[in-house]
Amino acid sequence: MIARLMLAAGFAALLAGCGSPSAQFYQLHALAPAGASSPDERSLLVGPVTVPAAHDRPQLVIDAGDSRLTLLEQQRWAGTVQRNLAEALAGNLRSELGLARVYVFPVVGMPEPDRQLLLDLQAIDNRPGRSVHLAGTWTVVARGKTVAAGPVNVEQPVSGSGYPALIAAQEQALLTISRQIATAIRAASPNMPRQP
């Protein structure tokens, strides 16, 4: 009986040791420094953000070369990739434009914003240890009319190995995109204060 119990305990320990590794979760953060001390009171709604179908999933997806993509089961987004992208953009634009009221789509019961940013990413190429490439288009609308629009085509080198370095490169690419959008919004709104 004791031998059987010891055998069962050993088998359970073996199974526990063979368990799959725990998943790692990632969030994208804004990198732009804080904006003006007297922020602009106009509102900006960021989103919806759309991504290629292959990336519309909880796992990180990387470019494996030869037109192949690899889905990483143990490397996951905290939330949706669309939400992560929108929140990083919102934080950057809040600082770049000095806006007090920046929201991420969807917002239930929100009045019509002064401006809304739509981002359509048609390509996301994640190459660990090499680069991140984001391509697509963005549009800013105000009261149903397009006030600014432009392409997205940013390639950001990855500094270092590992997936945290890949996420850091995505954040840098989003900062570049945010600054391009902020420049266009300021050009379309001459009375908007410029940030130092």
Short mmCIF file of N, CA and C in Angstrom, two decimals:
data_model
loop_
_atom_site.label_atom_id
_atom_site.label_comp_id
_atom_site.label_asym_id
_atom_site.label_seq_id
_atom_site.Cartn_x
_atom_site.Cartn_y
_atom_site.Cartn_z
N MET A 1 0.82 -1.21 0.00
CA MET A 1 0.00 0.00 0.00
C MET A 1 0.86 1.26 0.00
N ILE A 2 1.90 1.26 0.89
CA ILE A 2 2.79 2.42 0.97
C ILE A 2 3.52 2.61 -0.35
N ALA A 3 3.96 1.48 -0.96
CA ALA A 3 4.66 1.56 -2.23
C ALA A 3 3.76 2.17 -3.30
N ARG A 4 2.47 1.78 -3.28
CA ARG A 4 1.54 2.34 -4.27
C ARG A 4 1.36 3.85 -4.07
N LEU A 5 1.26 4.27 -2.78
CA LEU A 5 1.10 5.70 -2.51
C LEU A 5 2.33 6.47 -2.96
N MET A 6 3.52 5.92 -2.71
CA MET A 6 4.75 6.59 -3.13
C MET A 6 4.82 6.68 -4.65
N LEU A 7 4.41 5.61 -5.33
CA LEU A 7 4.40 5.61 -6.79
C LEU A 7 3.44 6.67 -7.33
N ALA A 8 2.24 6.75 -6.72
CA ALA A 8 1.25 7.74 -7.16
C ALA A 8 1.76 9.16 -6.92
N ALA A 9 2.41 9.39 -5.76
CA ALA A 9 2.94 10.72 -5.47
C ALA A 9 4.04 11.09 -6.45
N GLY A 10 4.90 10.12 -6.77
CA GLY A 10 5.97 10.39 -7.72
C GLY A 10 5.43 10.70 -9.11
N PHE A 11 4.39 9.98 -9.52
CA PHE A 11 3.77 10.22 -10.83
C PHE A 11 3.14 11.60 -10.89
N ALA A 12 2.48 12.02 -9.78
CA ALA A 12 1.86 13.35 -9.73
C ALA A 12 2.92 14.44 -9.82
N ALA A 13 4.05 14.23 -9.12
CA ALA A 13 5.13 15.21 -9.17
C ALA A 13 5.71 15.31 -10.58
N LEU A 14 5.83 14.15 -11.25
CA LEU A 14 6.34 14.14 -12.61
C LEU A 14 5.42 14.93 -13.54
N LEU A 15 4.11 14.73 -13.38
CA LEU A 15 3.14 15.47 -14.21
C LEU A 15 3.22 16.96 -13.94
N ALA A 16 3.38 17.35 -12.69
CA ALA A 16 3.47 18.77 -12.35
C ALA A 16 4.71 19.38 -12.96
N GLY A 17 5.81 18.61 -12.97
CA GLY A 17 7.05 19.13 -13.55
C GLY A 17 6.98 19.26 -15.05
N CYS A 18 6.09 18.51 -15.68
CA CYS A 18 5.97 18.56 -17.14
C CYS A 18 4.92 19.57 -17.60
N GLY A 19 4.37 20.35 -16.68
CA GLY A 19 3.34 21.33 -17.07
C GLY A 19 3.89 22.37 -18.02
N SER A 20 2.98 22.97 -18.81
CA SER A 20 3.43 23.97 -19.76
C SER A 20 3.87 25.24 -19.04
N PRO A 21 4.84 25.98 -19.61
CA PRO A 21 5.29 27.22 -18.98
C PRO A 21 4.17 28.25 -18.94
N SER A 22 4.24 29.11 -17.94
CA SER A 22 3.18 30.11 -17.80
C SER A 22 3.30 31.15 -18.90
N ALA A 23 2.16 31.70 -19.29
CA ALA A 23 2.12 32.70 -20.37
C ALA A 23 2.66 34.03 -19.86
N GLN A 24 3.28 34.78 -20.76
CA GLN A 24 3.73 36.14 -20.50
C GLN A 24 2.74 37.10 -21.18
N PHE A 25 2.38 38.17 -20.49
CA PHE A 25 1.41 39.12 -21.02
C PHE A 25 2.07 40.48 -21.23
N TYR A 26 1.69 41.14 -22.33
CA TYR A 26 2.32 42.40 -22.71
C TYR A 26 1.28 43.49 -22.92
N GLN A 27 1.67 44.72 -22.57
CA GLN A 27 0.87 45.91 -22.83
C GLN A 27 1.73 46.92 -23.57
N LEU A 28 1.10 47.68 -24.46
CA LEU A 28 1.77 48.79 -25.12
C LEU A 28 1.53 50.06 -24.32
N HIS A 29 2.58 50.87 -24.15
CA HIS A 29 2.47 52.10 -23.38
C HIS A 29 2.85 53.31 -24.24
N ALA A 30 2.29 54.46 -23.88
CA ALA A 30 2.66 55.71 -24.53
C ALA A 30 4.08 56.09 -24.11
N LEU A 31 4.83 56.68 -25.03
CA LEU A 31 6.21 57.09 -24.74
C LEU A 31 6.39 58.60 -24.76
N ALA A 32 5.41 59.35 -25.27
CA ALA A 32 5.56 60.80 -25.38
C ALA A 32 5.63 61.42 -23.99
N PRO A 33 6.51 62.42 -23.80
CA PRO A 33 6.59 63.09 -22.50
C PRO A 33 5.33 63.90 -22.24
N ALA A 34 5.12 64.28 -20.98
CA ALA A 34 3.92 65.03 -20.60
C ALA A 34 3.81 66.32 -21.40
N GLY A 35 2.55 66.70 -21.70
CA GLY A 35 2.29 67.88 -22.52
C GLY A 35 2.19 69.15 -21.70
N ALA A 36 1.45 70.10 -22.25
CA ALA A 36 1.35 71.44 -21.66
C ALA A 36 0.65 71.41 -20.31
N SER A 37 1.01 72.40 -19.45
CA SER A 37 0.36 72.50 -18.15
C SER A 37 -1.05 73.08 -18.26
N SER A 38 -1.34 73.79 -19.35
CA SER A 38 -2.69 74.32 -19.61
C SER A 38 -3.25 73.61 -20.84
N PRO A 39 -3.82 72.43 -20.64
CA PRO A 39 -4.21 71.61 -21.80
C PRO A 39 -5.38 72.18 -22.57
N ASP A 40 -5.41 71.81 -23.85
CA ASP A 40 -6.53 72.15 -24.74
C ASP A 40 -7.74 71.33 -24.30
N GLU A 41 -8.90 71.97 -24.20
CA GLU A 41 -10.10 71.29 -23.70
C GLU A 41 -10.86 70.53 -24.78
N ARG A 42 -10.43 70.63 -26.03
CA ARG A 42 -11.13 69.88 -27.07
C ARG A 42 -10.91 68.38 -26.89
N SER A 43 -11.88 67.59 -27.34
CA SER A 43 -11.83 66.14 -27.10
C SER A 43 -11.39 65.39 -28.35
N LEU A 44 -10.76 64.26 -28.11
CA LEU A 44 -10.32 63.36 -29.19
C LEU A 44 -10.69 61.94 -28.79
N LEU A 45 -11.36 61.25 -29.70
CA LEU A 45 -11.67 59.84 -29.51
C LEU A 45 -10.76 59.03 -30.43
N VAL A 46 -10.01 58.11 -29.85
CA VAL A 46 -9.07 57.29 -30.62
C VAL A 46 -9.68 55.91 -30.86
N GLY A 47 -9.90 55.60 -32.12
CA GLY A 47 -10.47 54.32 -32.49
C GLY A 47 -11.77 54.51 -33.26
N PRO A 48 -12.25 53.42 -33.86
CA PRO A 48 -11.68 52.07 -33.77
C PRO A 48 -10.35 51.92 -34.51
N VAL A 49 -9.57 50.97 -34.01
CA VAL A 49 -8.32 50.56 -34.64
C VAL A 49 -8.56 49.18 -35.24
N THR A 50 -8.22 49.01 -36.50
CA THR A 50 -8.36 47.70 -37.14
C THR A 50 -6.98 47.15 -37.48
N VAL A 51 -6.87 45.82 -37.43
CA VAL A 51 -5.61 45.14 -37.69
C VAL A 51 -5.86 43.99 -38.66
N PRO A 52 -4.81 43.49 -39.31
CA PRO A 52 -5.00 42.31 -40.19
C PRO A 52 -5.58 41.14 -39.41
N ALA A 53 -6.38 40.33 -40.08
CA ALA A 53 -7.07 39.21 -39.42
C ALA A 53 -6.08 38.27 -38.72
N ALA A 54 -4.91 38.09 -39.28
CA ALA A 54 -3.93 37.18 -38.68
C ALA A 54 -3.46 37.65 -37.31
N HIS A 55 -3.58 38.96 -37.05
CA HIS A 55 -3.12 39.52 -35.77
C HIS A 55 -4.27 39.79 -34.81
N ASP A 56 -5.49 39.52 -35.23
CA ASP A 56 -6.66 39.77 -34.39
C ASP A 56 -6.89 38.58 -33.46
N ARG A 57 -5.99 38.42 -32.49
CA ARG A 57 -6.03 37.27 -31.59
C ARG A 57 -5.23 37.62 -30.33
N PRO A 58 -5.38 36.86 -29.26
CA PRO A 58 -4.68 37.20 -28.00
C PRO A 58 -3.17 36.99 -28.06
N GLN A 59 -2.71 36.09 -28.92
CA GLN A 59 -1.29 35.76 -28.94
C GLN A 59 -0.50 36.75 -29.82
N LEU A 60 0.78 36.91 -29.47
CA LEU A 60 1.67 37.64 -30.37
C LEU A 60 1.88 36.80 -31.63
N VAL A 61 1.97 37.48 -32.76
CA VAL A 61 2.20 36.81 -34.03
C VAL A 61 3.47 37.41 -34.63
N ILE A 62 4.43 36.55 -34.98
CA ILE A 62 5.69 37.04 -35.52
C ILE A 62 5.91 36.53 -36.94
N ASP A 63 6.73 37.27 -37.66
CA ASP A 63 7.10 36.91 -39.03
C ASP A 63 8.23 35.88 -38.95
N ALA A 64 7.95 34.68 -39.42
CA ALA A 64 8.94 33.60 -39.37
C ALA A 64 9.75 33.50 -40.67
N GLY A 65 9.51 34.41 -41.62
CA GLY A 65 10.22 34.36 -42.89
C GLY A 65 9.53 33.43 -43.88
N ASP A 66 9.91 33.57 -45.15
CA ASP A 66 9.33 32.73 -46.21
C ASP A 66 7.80 32.80 -46.23
N SER A 67 7.26 34.01 -45.96
CA SER A 67 5.81 34.23 -45.98
C SER A 67 5.08 33.42 -44.92
N ARG A 68 5.76 33.05 -43.84
CA ARG A 68 5.15 32.28 -42.77
C ARG A 68 5.01 33.13 -41.52
N LEU A 69 3.91 32.92 -40.81
CA LEU A 69 3.68 33.57 -39.52
C LEU A 69 3.67 32.51 -38.42
N THR A 70 4.18 32.89 -37.26
CA THR A 70 4.18 31.99 -36.10
C THR A 70 3.36 32.62 -34.98
N LEU A 71 2.41 31.85 -34.46
CA LEU A 71 1.58 32.29 -33.35
C LEU A 71 2.22 31.79 -32.06
N LEU A 72 2.49 32.71 -31.14
CA LEU A 72 3.20 32.38 -29.90
C LEU A 72 2.21 32.17 -28.76
N GLU A 73 1.95 30.93 -28.42
CA GLU A 73 0.95 30.62 -27.40
C GLU A 73 1.28 31.19 -26.03
N GLN A 74 2.55 31.26 -25.70
CA GLN A 74 2.95 31.71 -24.36
C GLN A 74 3.26 33.20 -24.29
N GLN A 75 3.16 33.91 -25.41
CA GLN A 75 3.39 35.36 -25.43
C GLN A 75 2.09 36.02 -25.87
N ARG A 76 1.42 36.69 -24.93
CA ARG A 76 0.05 37.15 -25.18
C ARG A 76 -0.12 38.62 -24.85
N TRP A 77 -1.16 39.21 -25.45
CA TRP A 77 -1.54 40.57 -25.13
C TRP A 77 -2.39 40.59 -23.87
N ALA A 78 -2.17 41.60 -23.05
CA ALA A 78 -3.08 41.88 -21.93
C ALA A 78 -4.22 42.71 -22.51
N GLY A 79 -5.36 42.09 -22.77
CA GLY A 79 -6.42 42.76 -23.53
C GLY A 79 -6.26 42.47 -25.01
N THR A 80 -7.00 43.17 -25.83
CA THR A 80 -6.90 42.96 -27.27
C THR A 80 -5.76 43.78 -27.85
N VAL A 81 -5.24 43.35 -28.99
CA VAL A 81 -4.18 44.12 -29.64
C VAL A 81 -4.72 45.47 -30.08
N GLN A 82 -5.98 45.52 -30.52
CA GLN A 82 -6.57 46.80 -30.93
C GLN A 82 -6.62 47.78 -29.77
N ARG A 83 -7.01 47.30 -28.59
CA ARG A 83 -7.08 48.18 -27.42
C ARG A 83 -5.69 48.67 -27.02
N ASN A 84 -4.71 47.78 -27.08
CA ASN A 84 -3.34 48.18 -26.76
C ASN A 84 -2.84 49.27 -27.70
N LEU A 85 -3.08 49.09 -28.98
CA LEU A 85 -2.65 50.08 -29.96
C LEU A 85 -3.35 51.42 -29.71
N ALA A 86 -4.66 51.37 -29.49
CA ALA A 86 -5.43 52.61 -29.29
C ALA A 86 -5.00 53.33 -28.02
N GLU A 87 -4.75 52.61 -26.94
CA GLU A 87 -4.36 53.26 -25.69
C GLU A 87 -2.98 53.90 -25.79
N ALA A 88 -2.05 53.25 -26.48
CA ALA A 88 -0.73 53.85 -26.67
C ALA A 88 -0.83 55.11 -27.52
N LEU A 89 -1.59 55.04 -28.60
CA LEU A 89 -1.80 56.23 -29.45
C LEU A 89 -2.46 57.35 -28.65
N ALA A 90 -3.47 57.02 -27.86
CA ALA A 90 -4.19 58.03 -27.09
C ALA A 90 -3.26 58.74 -26.12
N GLY A 91 -2.43 57.96 -25.42
CA GLY A 91 -1.49 58.57 -24.48
C GLY A 91 -0.49 59.47 -25.17
N ASN A 92 0.03 59.01 -26.31
CA ASN A 92 0.98 59.84 -27.07
C ASN A 92 0.33 61.13 -27.56
N LEU A 93 -0.87 61.03 -28.11
CA LEU A 93 -1.53 62.21 -28.68
C LEU A 93 -1.98 63.17 -27.58
N ARG A 94 -2.34 62.64 -26.43
CA ARG A 94 -2.68 63.52 -25.29
C ARG A 94 -1.49 64.44 -24.99
N SER A 95 -0.29 63.87 -24.99
CA SER A 95 0.90 64.65 -24.69
C SER A 95 1.33 65.52 -25.87
N GLU A 96 1.32 64.96 -27.07
CA GLU A 96 1.79 65.68 -28.25
C GLU A 96 0.92 66.90 -28.57
N LEU A 97 -0.38 66.77 -28.34
CA LEU A 97 -1.31 67.85 -28.68
C LEU A 97 -1.75 68.67 -27.46
N GLY A 98 -1.35 68.24 -26.27
CA GLY A 98 -1.74 68.96 -25.07
C GLY A 98 -3.24 68.91 -24.82
N LEU A 99 -3.86 67.78 -25.11
CA LEU A 99 -5.31 67.65 -24.96
C LEU A 99 -5.65 67.13 -23.57
N ALA A 100 -6.70 67.72 -23.00
CA ALA A 100 -7.16 67.28 -21.68
C ALA A 100 -8.08 66.07 -21.77
N ARG A 101 -8.81 65.97 -22.88
CA ARG A 101 -9.84 64.93 -22.97
C ARG A 101 -9.57 64.02 -24.18
N VAL A 102 -8.92 62.92 -23.90
CA VAL A 102 -8.62 61.92 -24.93
C VAL A 102 -9.20 60.59 -24.46
N TYR A 103 -9.99 59.96 -25.30
CA TYR A 103 -10.69 58.74 -24.93
C TYR A 103 -10.38 57.64 -25.94
N VAL A 104 -10.57 56.40 -25.50
CA VAL A 104 -10.34 55.24 -26.37
C VAL A 104 -11.68 54.59 -26.69
N PHE A 105 -11.93 54.39 -27.97
CA PHE A 105 -13.15 53.76 -28.47
C PHE A 105 -13.24 52.32 -27.97
N PRO A 106 -14.43 51.84 -27.56
CA PRO A 106 -15.71 52.56 -27.51
C PRO A 106 -15.92 53.19 -26.13
N VAL A 107 -16.67 54.29 -26.10
CA VAL A 107 -17.04 54.95 -24.85
C VAL A 107 -18.57 55.06 -24.83
N VAL A 108 -19.20 54.36 -23.91
CA VAL A 108 -20.67 54.33 -23.85
C VAL A 108 -21.19 55.69 -23.36
N GLY A 109 -22.15 56.24 -24.10
CA GLY A 109 -22.80 57.47 -23.68
C GLY A 109 -21.98 58.73 -23.88
N MET A 110 -20.87 58.64 -24.60
CA MET A 110 -20.03 59.82 -24.82
C MET A 110 -20.65 60.73 -25.86
N PRO A 111 -20.70 62.06 -25.61
CA PRO A 111 -21.16 62.99 -26.65
C PRO A 111 -20.20 62.93 -27.84
N GLU A 112 -20.64 63.43 -28.98
CA GLU A 112 -19.79 63.41 -30.17
C GLU A 112 -18.50 64.18 -29.88
N PRO A 113 -17.34 63.54 -30.11
CA PRO A 113 -16.07 64.22 -29.81
C PRO A 113 -15.77 65.31 -30.84
N ASP A 114 -14.89 66.21 -30.47
CA ASP A 114 -14.46 67.25 -31.42
C ASP A 114 -13.71 66.63 -32.60
N ARG A 115 -12.95 65.58 -32.31
CA ARG A 115 -12.24 64.86 -33.37
C ARG A 115 -12.22 63.37 -33.04
N GLN A 116 -12.12 62.57 -34.09
CA GLN A 116 -12.00 61.13 -33.90
C GLN A 116 -10.92 60.62 -34.84
N LEU A 117 -10.03 59.79 -34.29
CA LEU A 117 -8.95 59.19 -35.07
C LEU A 117 -9.31 57.75 -35.40
N LEU A 118 -9.27 57.41 -36.68
CA LEU A 118 -9.49 56.04 -37.16
C LEU A 118 -8.16 55.52 -37.70
N LEU A 119 -7.75 54.36 -37.25
CA LEU A 119 -6.49 53.77 -37.71
C LEU A 119 -6.76 52.40 -38.30
N ASP A 120 -6.34 52.21 -39.54
CA ASP A 120 -6.49 50.93 -40.23
C ASP A 120 -5.10 50.40 -40.56
N LEU A 121 -4.62 49.46 -39.75
CA LEU A 121 -3.33 48.84 -40.01
C LEU A 121 -3.54 47.65 -40.94
N GLN A 122 -2.93 47.71 -42.10
CA GLN A 122 -3.08 46.65 -43.09
C GLN A 122 -1.91 45.67 -43.06
N ALA A 123 -0.84 46.04 -42.38
CA ALA A 123 0.32 45.15 -42.26
C ALA A 123 0.98 45.37 -40.91
N ILE A 124 1.26 44.28 -40.21
CA ILE A 124 2.05 44.29 -38.98
C ILE A 124 3.09 43.20 -39.14
N ASP A 125 4.34 43.60 -39.24
CA ASP A 125 5.42 42.63 -39.40
C ASP A 125 6.32 42.69 -38.17
N ASN A 126 6.22 41.68 -37.33
CA ASN A 126 7.03 41.58 -36.12
C ASN A 126 8.19 40.63 -36.38
N ARG A 127 9.41 41.17 -36.40
CA ARG A 127 10.59 40.35 -36.65
C ARG A 127 11.52 40.45 -35.44
N PRO A 128 11.42 39.51 -34.49
CA PRO A 128 12.23 39.59 -33.27
C PRO A 128 13.72 39.72 -33.59
N GLY A 129 14.37 40.64 -32.86
CA GLY A 129 15.80 40.86 -33.07
C GLY A 129 16.13 41.65 -34.30
N ARG A 130 15.12 42.02 -35.11
CA ARG A 130 15.38 42.74 -36.35
C ARG A 130 14.59 44.05 -36.42
N SER A 131 13.26 43.95 -36.64
CA SER A 131 12.49 45.18 -36.82
C SER A 131 11.00 44.92 -36.64
N VAL A 132 10.29 46.02 -36.48
CA VAL A 132 8.83 46.04 -36.49
C VAL A 132 8.40 46.96 -37.62
N HIS A 133 7.47 46.49 -38.44
CA HIS A 133 6.97 47.30 -39.56
C HIS A 133 5.46 47.41 -39.44
N LEU A 134 4.96 48.67 -39.42
CA LEU A 134 3.53 48.93 -39.39
C LEU A 134 3.16 49.73 -40.62
N ALA A 135 2.10 49.30 -41.32
CA ALA A 135 1.67 50.00 -42.54
C ALA A 135 0.16 50.04 -42.59
N GLY A 136 -0.37 51.12 -43.13
CA GLY A 136 -1.82 51.27 -43.25
C GLY A 136 -2.18 52.72 -43.50
N THR A 137 -3.32 53.14 -42.95
CA THR A 137 -3.78 54.52 -43.13
C THR A 137 -4.43 55.01 -41.84
N TRP A 138 -4.44 56.32 -41.66
CA TRP A 138 -5.16 56.93 -40.54
C TRP A 138 -6.01 58.08 -41.08
N THR A 139 -7.09 58.35 -40.38
CA THR A 139 -8.02 59.43 -40.77
C THR A 139 -8.51 60.12 -39.49
N VAL A 140 -8.56 61.44 -39.52
CA VAL A 140 -9.13 62.22 -38.43
C VAL A 140 -10.39 62.89 -38.96
N VAL A 141 -11.51 62.66 -38.27
CA VAL A 141 -12.78 63.25 -38.68
C VAL A 141 -13.27 64.19 -37.58
N ALA A 142 -13.97 65.23 -37.99
CA ALA A 142 -14.59 66.19 -37.07
C ALA A 142 -15.99 66.47 -37.56
N ARG A 143 -16.97 66.16 -36.71
CA ARG A 143 -18.37 66.37 -37.08
C ARG A 143 -18.73 65.70 -38.40
N GLY A 144 -18.19 64.49 -38.60
CA GLY A 144 -18.52 63.72 -39.79
C GLY A 144 -17.72 64.06 -41.02
N LYS A 145 -16.80 65.02 -40.93
CA LYS A 145 -15.99 65.41 -42.09
C LYS A 145 -14.52 65.08 -41.84
N THR A 146 -13.84 64.61 -42.88
CA THR A 146 -12.41 64.32 -42.78
C THR A 146 -11.62 65.63 -42.74
N VAL A 147 -10.82 65.81 -41.69
CA VAL A 147 -10.01 67.03 -41.57
C VAL A 147 -8.53 66.75 -41.81
N ALA A 148 -8.12 65.49 -41.71
CA ALA A 148 -6.73 65.12 -41.98
C ALA A 148 -6.69 63.62 -42.21
N ALA A 149 -5.74 63.21 -43.03
CA ALA A 149 -5.58 61.78 -43.32
C ALA A 149 -4.17 61.56 -43.85
N GLY A 150 -3.71 60.34 -43.72
CA GLY A 150 -2.37 60.05 -44.23
C GLY A 150 -2.03 58.58 -44.15
N PRO A 151 -0.89 58.23 -44.74
CA PRO A 151 -0.46 56.83 -44.70
C PRO A 151 0.33 56.52 -43.43
N VAL A 152 0.38 55.25 -43.12
CA VAL A 152 1.27 54.73 -42.07
C VAL A 152 2.28 53.82 -42.77
N ASN A 153 3.54 54.10 -42.55
CA ASN A 153 4.58 53.23 -43.10
C ASN A 153 5.85 53.45 -42.28
N VAL A 154 5.94 52.73 -41.16
CA VAL A 154 7.03 52.93 -40.21
C VAL A 154 7.75 51.62 -39.99
N GLU A 155 9.05 51.64 -40.11
CA GLU A 155 9.88 50.48 -39.77
C GLU A 155 10.79 50.87 -38.64
N GLN A 156 10.69 50.17 -37.53
CA GLN A 156 11.45 50.47 -36.32
C GLN A 156 12.40 49.33 -36.00
N PRO A 157 13.71 49.60 -35.92
CA PRO A 157 14.64 48.53 -35.53
C PRO A 157 14.36 48.04 -34.11
N VAL A 158 14.62 46.77 -33.89
CA VAL A 158 14.48 46.18 -32.55
C VAL A 158 15.85 46.18 -31.90
N SER A 159 15.95 46.83 -30.74
CA SER A 159 17.22 46.91 -30.01
C SER A 159 17.26 45.83 -28.95
N GLY A 160 17.90 44.74 -29.27
CA GLY A 160 18.01 43.65 -28.29
C GLY A 160 17.25 42.43 -28.73
N SER A 161 17.40 41.38 -27.95
CA SER A 161 16.72 40.11 -28.24
C SER A 161 15.57 39.93 -27.27
N GLY A 162 14.72 38.99 -27.57
CA GLY A 162 13.60 38.69 -26.70
C GLY A 162 12.36 39.49 -27.06
N TYR A 163 11.24 39.04 -26.53
CA TYR A 163 9.97 39.67 -26.88
C TYR A 163 9.75 41.03 -26.23
N PRO A 164 10.26 41.31 -25.02
CA PRO A 164 10.14 42.68 -24.50
C PRO A 164 10.78 43.72 -25.42
N ALA A 165 11.89 43.37 -26.06
CA ALA A 165 12.53 44.30 -27.01
C ALA A 165 11.64 44.53 -28.24
N LEU A 166 10.92 43.48 -28.65
CA LEU A 166 9.99 43.62 -29.77
C LEU A 166 8.84 44.57 -29.40
N ILE A 167 8.30 44.43 -28.18
CA ILE A 167 7.23 45.30 -27.72
C ILE A 167 7.73 46.74 -27.62
N ALA A 168 8.95 46.93 -27.14
CA ALA A 168 9.53 48.28 -27.05
C ALA A 168 9.64 48.91 -28.44
N ALA A 169 9.98 48.12 -29.44
CA ALA A 169 10.07 48.65 -30.81
C ALA A 169 8.68 49.03 -31.33
N GLN A 170 7.66 48.24 -30.97
CA GLN A 170 6.30 48.61 -31.36
C GLN A 170 5.91 49.94 -30.73
N GLU A 171 6.27 50.15 -29.47
CA GLU A 171 5.96 51.42 -28.81
C GLU A 171 6.66 52.58 -29.49
N GLN A 172 7.90 52.39 -29.90
CA GLN A 172 8.63 53.45 -30.61
C GLN A 172 7.98 53.74 -31.97
N ALA A 173 7.55 52.68 -32.66
CA ALA A 173 6.88 52.88 -33.95
C ALA A 173 5.58 53.66 -33.77
N LEU A 174 4.83 53.35 -32.70
CA LEU A 174 3.58 54.06 -32.44
C LEU A 174 3.84 55.52 -32.06
N LEU A 175 4.95 55.80 -31.38
CA LEU A 175 5.30 57.19 -31.08
C LEU A 175 5.57 57.96 -32.38
N THR A 176 6.27 57.34 -33.31
CA THR A 176 6.52 57.98 -34.61
C THR A 176 5.21 58.27 -35.33
N ILE A 177 4.32 57.28 -35.36
CA ILE A 177 3.01 57.46 -36.00
C ILE A 177 2.22 58.57 -35.31
N SER A 178 2.24 58.58 -33.98
CA SER A 178 1.51 59.59 -33.21
C SER A 178 2.00 60.99 -33.55
N ARG A 179 3.31 61.15 -33.67
CA ARG A 179 3.86 62.47 -33.98
C ARG A 179 3.50 62.91 -35.40
N GLN A 180 3.46 61.96 -36.32
CA GLN A 180 3.02 62.30 -37.68
C GLN A 180 1.57 62.77 -37.68
N ILE A 181 0.72 62.07 -36.93
CA ILE A 181 -0.70 62.43 -36.86
C ILE A 181 -0.86 63.79 -36.16
N ALA A 182 -0.12 63.99 -35.07
CA ALA A 182 -0.21 65.26 -34.33
C ALA A 182 0.19 66.43 -35.21
N THR A 183 1.23 66.27 -36.01
CA THR A 183 1.66 67.34 -36.92
C THR A 183 0.56 67.67 -37.91
N ALA A 184 -0.10 66.65 -38.45
CA ALA A 184 -1.18 66.88 -39.42
C ALA A 184 -2.38 67.54 -38.76
N ILE A 185 -2.72 67.13 -37.53
CA ILE A 185 -3.85 67.74 -36.83
C ILE A 185 -3.57 69.21 -36.55
N ARG A 186 -2.35 69.53 -36.12
CA ARG A 186 -2.01 70.94 -35.87
C ARG A 186 -2.08 71.76 -37.14
N ALA A 187 -1.63 71.17 -38.26
CA ALA A 187 -1.69 71.89 -39.54
C ALA A 187 -3.13 72.18 -39.95
N ALA A 188 -4.03 71.26 -39.60
CA ALA A 188 -5.45 71.45 -39.95
C ALA A 188 -6.19 72.29 -38.91
N SER A 189 -5.52 72.62 -37.78
CA SER A 189 -6.14 73.42 -36.71
C SER A 189 -5.15 74.50 -36.29
N PRO A 190 -5.09 75.60 -37.03
CA PRO A 190 -4.09 76.63 -36.78
C PRO A 190 -4.14 77.22 -35.36
N ASN A 191 -5.28 77.17 -34.71
CA ASN A 191 -5.39 77.75 -33.37
C ASN A 191 -5.06 76.76 -32.25
N MET A 192 -4.62 75.56 -32.63
CA MET A 192 -4.24 74.58 -31.60
C MET A 192 -2.86 74.91 -31.09
N PRO A 193 -2.66 75.00 -29.75
CA PRO A 193 -1.34 75.33 -29.22
C PRO A 193 -0.31 74.27 -29.58
N ARG A 194 0.91 74.72 -29.85
CA ARG A 194 1.99 73.80 -30.19
C ARG A 194 2.75 73.44 -28.92
N GLN A 195 3.12 72.15 -28.86
CA GLN A 195 3.87 71.68 -27.68
C GLN A 195 5.37 71.90 -27.91
N PRO A 196 6.07 72.21 -26.80
CA PRO A 196 7.53 72.40 -26.94
C PRO A 196 8.22 71.11 -27.33
#
